[in-house]
């Protein structure tokens, strides 16, 4: 199989380029893209990419696979490869540190901006804070985010305004804390999101939903945030 | 960290907030939609409309108010849309340091066009 | 100072997983200048993969639960070589540590009364083994590790911990007095090498499951802290004790939580027989992990395995119904569909025992202080060095860890290390100095790699090492076969210390990191091999064909591997808990 | 040592290499049609003025609309308007929480495209026939 990899080393290259590798794919098993990348690295150890858990829960190996963002470790070749060609490029829209490794600082900054931690001003109880199973269920589909950035780097609004638009991943977490019955800072959180960019740059394109490897729905969460903002405004 | 309480704002945004922009965009869209549906229905149900009928349609007070309201909705809708377009593409990120000036000129241009549209349309409607 | 930049902190934590983040949180909350060095962005650490939960007697699902019962289970689970003072500390402090996590926002699953949901796990009992199965594992669906790690990272953000993400710790810096004064680290992004000086250095680098060819561990689990400690002469405890998790997905090695059996799933052989009923008549599929894993291998060896090669068994979950599986085990559904191409709602999952957890590691006391051993067998504290989490051996897991105890271990002892270091810092300990020659250990290792012009490929060497470990030091072990393995390993040392690094660039050079990781893997592997060959008995996870019985007369003790001499010694187990009577060794049945 | 600095790192944003979902294409078309309408309003206003100015103007407009070029331009403007309107209705429905799912997004996009094509064709028929 032909594997075409986006290569860029700041020490030697002025510009990125695509380099092709011929990889013999063993039969009998549907390999994951990450397995193929490991084979490429055996051929050429200068190929840089991130990876860790290799089972889709750590979020390290988000990349653009044949034009679509996804996690290399849980994307089987059978899902993405047609015509025996695999094209691997870094996540779109973020500065490339080297090869498939992007600089995620702006993505993390947007995550930090929504104050991604529980804030509760009530006195701390001796045991846990109680939460009904129904209230806990509101966090399902939100807390599972692995911060892989597949969604935000597939979002045109985030491409154009990564400094101002929180992006789908950050907003999903913003809503995770807005929805938590244990958090008491709802009003402050909403006040920080009311400007024309942070939330409202979302145009409902739903590219985030299309690629989330965990099947989460940031667009819906953003809709809920808007509802809360409206209730607060009314 | 440093950006924790970073507020995002923009001087060229006329609305109070993203929320009001968003609401205005929706409300104006509904008004525009109603106006277009109304007129389409009238035009389609009157295949051989005469000049008199056409003029009559715009001369009524109700329609005049409706038209004016739609005009306002149109200007607001277009402004918010164009402002969004400008702040997406005419940015420092896309075109470097000259972006601010380009965007400003573009937005002033948009305002001028919308002002012309508004005045022109009022003249048209009131000359009926 | 040797031409490299020096940065100074009150405390430096190596590793951004659960234990490292918990230790860092304790320190940064109290206002000390704290840095976390992590080779990956913290939420990519292996804690994120933990599924089933955190075992702790918070008495929610069973209101009369008692931490002493948990302690009994843990001592028994350890096959009696867990230190009882440490187990006592973990089980009694546990509830507080878990409540703190909840207060930080961890999204635990809930019972109807609003308290934290607890599920049954293997090796859990009520009333000191006499009251039947307990339900003691606090869970956030089957994504507890993910929820825990993200919560801890968030809490650190809130408390302004300084993060050096994607920095790789190369070696400890130890001065002539034997004090650890910091470490040499390399910024992966631009290749800069830095001396990070600190009054307290905490190794929270996790496990090293990647010494085996088949493991549930992340690719980053290369025992970096263990390797660093061993090169600095720190002995390692109980390195022969490797847990093979009963349910790794066949072929892929990804983990299926014990919680799946806790919720009512069970193992079957090719005849569809629930074979655990024969091996553990009472606890059945919820016996200790070592017991279940061995039973599975026996089934396979006796020809009752499943598949064309009869080399695995099946985990049946479909009888639990779609709703339970969706509510309680959603992650398992995902993993099975992706990696086994099986839908557990309809079909059983092919599973096989897979290397999962390192019970051994850097010996520490309950404050996380790393320990060395005097010639007379007594302990001494290695000044400036701490360890917690999987890298440490406190030891609360002894010869076999109970499910859900690793997450508890890492929060309790991460927290304990932080508390103790905070105490030391506030009592005014001085920053110890290092001379240029003390930095040599790390710098020369880097230089050697950077100057390599011949040698073998890292990927090839790593594969070879993993195959040796898999074949010679697996679930069942045998003396002559292990000695053969040790010889093979010894023949590899020279080659592993001199691999060929083709790519010598500075920007995000993962080849360099992998070469350094390989050297750590090798140190761990060798310690494992020598300790495994040396312990002439079967206990917990360590099962020998040539010494099939537990030998309390000679081996009711920890093994100590001394890296300088590559020899094996012994260390006493602590049988003196402070508030409860000693749990005396008994025959271990489930 | 390093020829490049952090500030001039390349960015992978070559849109020809990125597969955009159907929903993204309807979304960007919505924006493009909006911008076209910004200019198109001028044409519509001019037509309105002409039609209301006098009987002669009204007839002149009818006459002009028999010219293929003018008809084509008007058809273009009305098509943009129709598309903008239909895609806008989808937005309003999404604001009400309808179709905000992974499956709903391509379905909604497909409906918008089909409905728009039909409307645009109908407009063409209406203008020419």
Tab-separated table of N, CA, C and O in Angstrom, chain A residues 50 56-62 71 91 94 102 104 107-112 114 116 142-153 166-174 177 212-214 216, chain C residues 41-44 48 146 149-151 153-154 157:
chain	number	residue	atom	x	y	z
A	50	UNK	N	2.304	11.620	17.456
A	50	UNK	CA	2.012	11.329	18.852
A	50	UNK	C	1.178	10.060	18.941
A	50	UNK	O	0.345	9.797	18.087
A	56	UNK	N	-7.937	4.512	21.675
A	56	UNK	CA	-8.971	5.520	21.486
A	56	UNK	C	-9.475	6.201	22.741
A	56	UNK	O	-10.563	6.762	22.733
A	57	UNK	N	-8.709	6.183	23.831
A	57	UNK	CA	-9.178	6.893	25.020
A	57	UNK	C	-8.261	8.025	25.478
A	57	UNK	O	-8.645	8.812	26.335
A	58	UNK	N	-7.047	8.121	24.906
A	58	UNK	CA	-6.148	9.165	25.400
A	58	UNK	C	-6.160	10.393	24.500
A	58	UNK	O	-5.835	11.485	24.934
A	59	UNK	N	-6.526	10.215	23.224
A	59	UNK	CA	-6.653	11.374	22.343
A	59	UNK	C	-5.359	11.899	21.761
A	59	UNK	O	-5.308	13.023	21.287
A	60	UNK	N	-4.290	11.100	21.781
A	60	UNK	CA	-2.997	11.586	21.277
A	60	UNK	C	-2.939	11.670	19.759
A	60	UNK	O	-2.358	12.595	19.217
A	61	UNK	N	-3.479	10.646	19.091
A	61	UNK	CA	-3.131	10.481	17.684
A	61	UNK	C	-4.224	10.957	16.721
A	61	UNK	O	-4.475	10.316	15.708
A	62	UNK	N	-4.809	12.091	17.050
A	62	UNK	CA	-5.733	12.712	16.110
A	62	UNK	C	-4.947	13.199	14.895
A	62	UNK	O	-3.899	13.821	15.044
A	71	UNK	N	-8.882	9.398	14.947
A	71	UNK	CA	-7.793	8.843	15.747
A	71	UNK	C	-7.196	7.671	14.981
A	71	UNK	O	-7.896	6.731	14.624
A	91	UNK	N	-3.518	17.495	11.830
A	91	UNK	CA	-4.819	18.116	12.053
A	91	UNK	C	-4.825	19.501	11.414
A	91	UNK	O	-3.877	20.269	11.575
A	94	UNK	N	-3.953	24.030	12.766
A	94	UNK	CA	-3.026	24.324	13.858
A	94	UNK	C	-1.600	24.325	13.311
A	94	UNK	O	-1.285	23.581	12.382
A	102	UNK	N	1.122	18.615	15.725
A	102	UNK	CA	0.718	20.022	15.672
A	102	UNK	C	0.866	20.665	17.047
A	102	UNK	O	0.863	19.996	18.075
A	104	UNK	N	-0.696	22.368	19.858
A	104	UNK	CA	-2.077	22.427	20.332
A	104	UNK	C	-2.299	23.531	21.364
A	104	UNK	O	-3.360	23.560	22.010
A	107	UNK	N	-5.551	25.430	21.259
A	107	UNK	CA	-6.672	24.524	21.581
A	107	UNK	C	-6.792	24.367	23.102
A	107	UNK	O	-7.880	24.483	23.675
A	108	UNK	N	-5.657	24.134	23.764
A	108	UNK	CA	-5.677	23.981	25.222
A	108	UNK	C	-6.063	25.289	25.906
A	108	UNK	O	-6.723	25.293	26.935
A	109	UNK	N	-5.621	26.418	25.325
A	109	UNK	CA	-5.951	27.714	25.933
A	109	UNK	C	-7.452	27.936	25.924
A	109	UNK	O	-8.027	28.445	26.888
A	110	UNK	N	-8.089	27.566	24.833
A	110	UNK	CA	-9.542	27.721	24.770
A	110	UNK	C	-10.226	26.821	25.791
A	110	UNK	O	-11.258	27.178	26.360
A	111	UNK	N	-9.650	25.635	26.007
A	111	UNK	CA	-10.179	24.722	27.029
A	111	UNK	C	-10.038	25.365	28.410
A	111	UNK	O	-10.998	25.399	29.191
A	112	UNK	N	-8.871	25.928	28.699
A	112	UNK	CA	-8.645	26.557	30.001
A	112	UNK	C	-9.558	27.753	30.210
A	112	UNK	O	-9.962	28.056	31.320
A	114	UNK	N	-12.609	28.231	29.554
A	114	UNK	CA	-13.963	27.999	30.038
A	114	UNK	C	-13.959	27.550	31.505
A	114	UNK	O	-14.972	27.154	32.045
A	116	UNK	N	-12.407	24.840	33.187
A	116	UNK	CA	-12.882	23.454	33.150
A	116	UNK	C	-12.677	22.723	34.479
A	116	UNK	O	-11.926	21.763	34.565
A	142	UNK	N	-20.900	14.283	27.541
A	142	UNK	CA	-20.123	15.518	27.705
A	142	UNK	C	-18.760	15.218	28.324
A	142	UNK	O	-17.723	15.619	27.801
A	143	UNK	N	-18.786	14.499	29.472
A	143	UNK	CA	-17.534	14.307	30.211
A	143	UNK	C	-16.578	13.362	29.486
A	143	UNK	O	-15.399	13.316	29.800
A	144	UNK	N	-17.072	12.606	28.501
A	144	UNK	CA	-16.249	11.596	27.839
A	144	UNK	C	-15.216	12.181	26.878
A	144	UNK	O	-14.388	11.438	26.338
A	145	UNK	N	-15.249	13.474	26.652
A	145	UNK	CA	-14.323	14.096	25.694
A	145	UNK	C	-12.876	13.783	26.057
A	145	UNK	O	-12.499	13.821	27.217
A	146	UNK	N	-12.077	13.456	25.053
A	146	UNK	CA	-10.680	13.090	25.283
A	146	UNK	C	-9.718	14.174	24.804
A	146	UNK	O	-8.518	13.947	24.764
A	147	UNK	N	-10.224	15.330	24.425
A	147	UNK	CA	-9.381	16.462	24.008
A	147	UNK	C	-8.444	16.107	22.848
A	147	UNK	O	-7.301	16.548	22.821
A	148	UNK	N	-8.945	15.317	21.906
A	148	UNK	CA	-8.085	14.930	20.777
A	148	UNK	C	-8.014	16.039	19.729
A	148	UNK	O	-7.145	16.016	18.870
A	149	UNK	N	-8.976	16.980	19.779
A	149	UNK	CA	-9.004	18.130	18.874
A	149	UNK	C	-9.454	17.785	17.456
A	149	UNK	O	-9.390	18.632	16.574
A	150	UNK	N	-9.935	16.569	17.237
A	150	UNK	CA	-10.460	16.231	15.903
A	150	UNK	C	-11.598	17.183	15.529
A	150	UNK	O	-11.699	17.620	14.384
A	151	UNK	N	-12.467	17.512	16.488
A	151	UNK	CA	-13.624	18.360	16.190
A	151	UNK	C	-13.204	19.791	15.900
A	151	UNK	O	-13.539	20.356	14.856
A	152	UNK	N	-12.463	20.384	16.834
A	152	UNK	CA	-12.138	21.806	16.690
A	152	UNK	C	-11.311	22.068	15.434
A	152	UNK	O	-11.462	23.099	14.789
A	153	UNK	N	-10.438	21.109	15.087
A	153	UNK	CA	-9.608	21.323	13.898
A	153	UNK	C	-10.342	20.927	12.621
A	153	UNK	O	-9.759	20.947	11.545
A	166	UNK	N	-14.240	29.653	21.119
A	166	UNK	CA	-13.798	28.588	22.026
A	166	UNK	C	-13.638	27.264	21.280
A	166	UNK	O	-12.758	26.463	21.593
A	167	UNK	N	-14.482	27.053	20.287
A	167	UNK	CA	-14.401	25.813	19.524
A	167	UNK	C	-15.246	24.718	20.151
A	167	UNK	O	-15.569	24.771	21.333
A	168	UNK	N	-15.614	23.710	19.330
A	168	UNK	CA	-16.533	22.678	19.811
A	168	UNK	C	-16.037	21.935	21.050
A	168	UNK	O	-16.823	21.678	21.966
A	169	UNK	N	-14.755	21.590	21.109
A	169	UNK	CA	-14.270	20.803	22.251
A	169	UNK	C	-14.403	21.604	23.540
A	169	UNK	O	-14.904	21.113	24.553
A	170	UNK	N	-13.955	22.856	23.504
A	170	UNK	CA	-14.037	23.695	24.693
A	170	UNK	C	-15.477	23.941	25.107
A	170	UNK	O	-15.812	23.929	26.291
A	171	UNK	N	-16.348	24.144	24.117
A	171	UNK	CA	-17.748	24.432	24.441
A	171	UNK	C	-18.463	23.204	25.003
A	171	UNK	O	-19.327	23.321	25.870
A	172	UNK	N	-18.078	22.030	24.516
A	172	UNK	CA	-18.655	20.808	25.079
A	172	UNK	C	-18.331	20.741	26.579
A	172	UNK	O	-19.183	20.406	27.401
A	173	UNK	N	-17.096	21.107	26.914
A	173	UNK	CA	-16.711	21.096	28.324
A	173	UNK	C	-17.354	22.250	29.096
A	173	UNK	O	-17.687	22.119	30.267
A	174	UNK	N	-17.525	23.385	28.420
A	174	UNK	CA	-18.221	24.497	29.077
A	174	UNK	C	-19.606	24.025	29.505
A	174	UNK	O	-20.048	24.251	30.632
A	177	UNK	N	-19.828	21.621	32.546
A	177	UNK	CA	-19.865	22.223	33.871
A	177	UNK	C	-21.143	23.026	34.111
A	177	UNK	O	-21.631	23.109	35.233
A	212	UNK	N	-16.243	13.408	15.504
A	212	UNK	CA	-15.882	13.060	16.889
A	212	UNK	C	-15.711	11.554	17.038
A	212	UNK	O	-16.638	10.784	16.814
A	213	UNK	N	-14.494	11.104	17.419
A	213	UNK	CA	-14.264	9.659	17.520
A	213	UNK	C	-15.001	9.022	18.688
A	213	UNK	O	-15.111	7.803	18.749
A	214	UNK	N	-15.493	9.835	19.604
A	214	UNK	CA	-16.240	9.277	20.729
A	214	UNK	C	-17.750	9.407	20.510
A	214	UNK	O	-18.533	9.127	21.421
A	216	UNK	N	-19.554	12.084	20.265
A	216	UNK	CA	-20.178	13.143	21.071
A	216	UNK	C	-20.752	14.220	20.154
A	216	UNK	O	-20.466	14.257	18.960
C	41	UNK	N	1.024	15.097	27.067
C	41	UNK	CA	0.054	15.980	27.694
C	41	UNK	C	-0.656	15.146	28.765
C	41	UNK	O	-1.055	14.007	28.497
C	42	UNK	N	-0.798	15.693	30.006
C	42	UNK	CA	-1.207	14.838	31.129
C	42	UNK	C	-2.410	13.923	30.889
C	42	UNK	O	-2.401	12.769	31.324
C	43	UNK	N	-3.436	14.410	30.174
C	43	UNK	CA	-4.604	13.542	30.011
C	43	UNK	C	-4.369	12.391	29.029
C	43	UNK	O	-5.269	11.607	28.793
C	44	UNK	N	-3.144	12.312	28.469
C	44	UNK	CA	-2.824	11.164	27.607
C	44	UNK	C	-2.132	10.072	28.421
C	44	UNK	O	-1.675	9.079	27.859
C	48	UNK	N	-5.738	7.205	32.153
C	48	UNK	CA	-6.950	7.462	31.372
C	48	UNK	C	-7.621	6.169	30.910
C	48	UNK	O	-8.813	6.131	30.653
C	146	UNK	N	-10.483	7.671	33.091
C	146	UNK	CA	-10.607	8.875	32.274
C	146	UNK	C	-11.184	10.014	33.102
C	146	UNK	O	-10.643	11.120	33.145
C	149	UNK	N	-8.581	11.095	35.793
C	149	UNK	CA	-7.404	11.811	35.298
C	149	UNK	C	-7.777	13.223	34.843
C	149	UNK	O	-7.079	14.196	35.151
C	150	UNK	N	-8.889	13.341	34.125
C	150	UNK	CA	-9.298	14.665	33.671
C	150	UNK	C	-9.636	15.561	34.860
C	150	UNK	O	-9.283	16.731	34.881
C	151	UNK	N	-10.305	14.983	35.856
C	151	UNK	CA	-10.653	15.768	37.046
C	151	UNK	C	-9.393	16.277	37.742
C	151	UNK	O	-9.323	17.443	38.152
C	153	UNK	N	-6.410	16.711	36.420
C	153	UNK	CA	-5.747	17.721	35.588
C	153	UNK	C	-6.450	19.068	35.752
C	153	UNK	O	-5.806	20.111	35.911
C	154	UNK	N	-7.784	19.011	35.745
C	154	UNK	CA	-8.563	20.238	35.900
C	154	UNK	C	-8.279	20.906	37.250
C	154	UNK	O	-8.112	22.123	37.328
C	157	UNK	N	-5.102	22.706	37.022
C	157	UNK	CA	-5.241	23.963	36.285
C	157	UNK	C	-5.766	25.038	37.230
C	157	UNK	O	-5.292	26.170	37.250
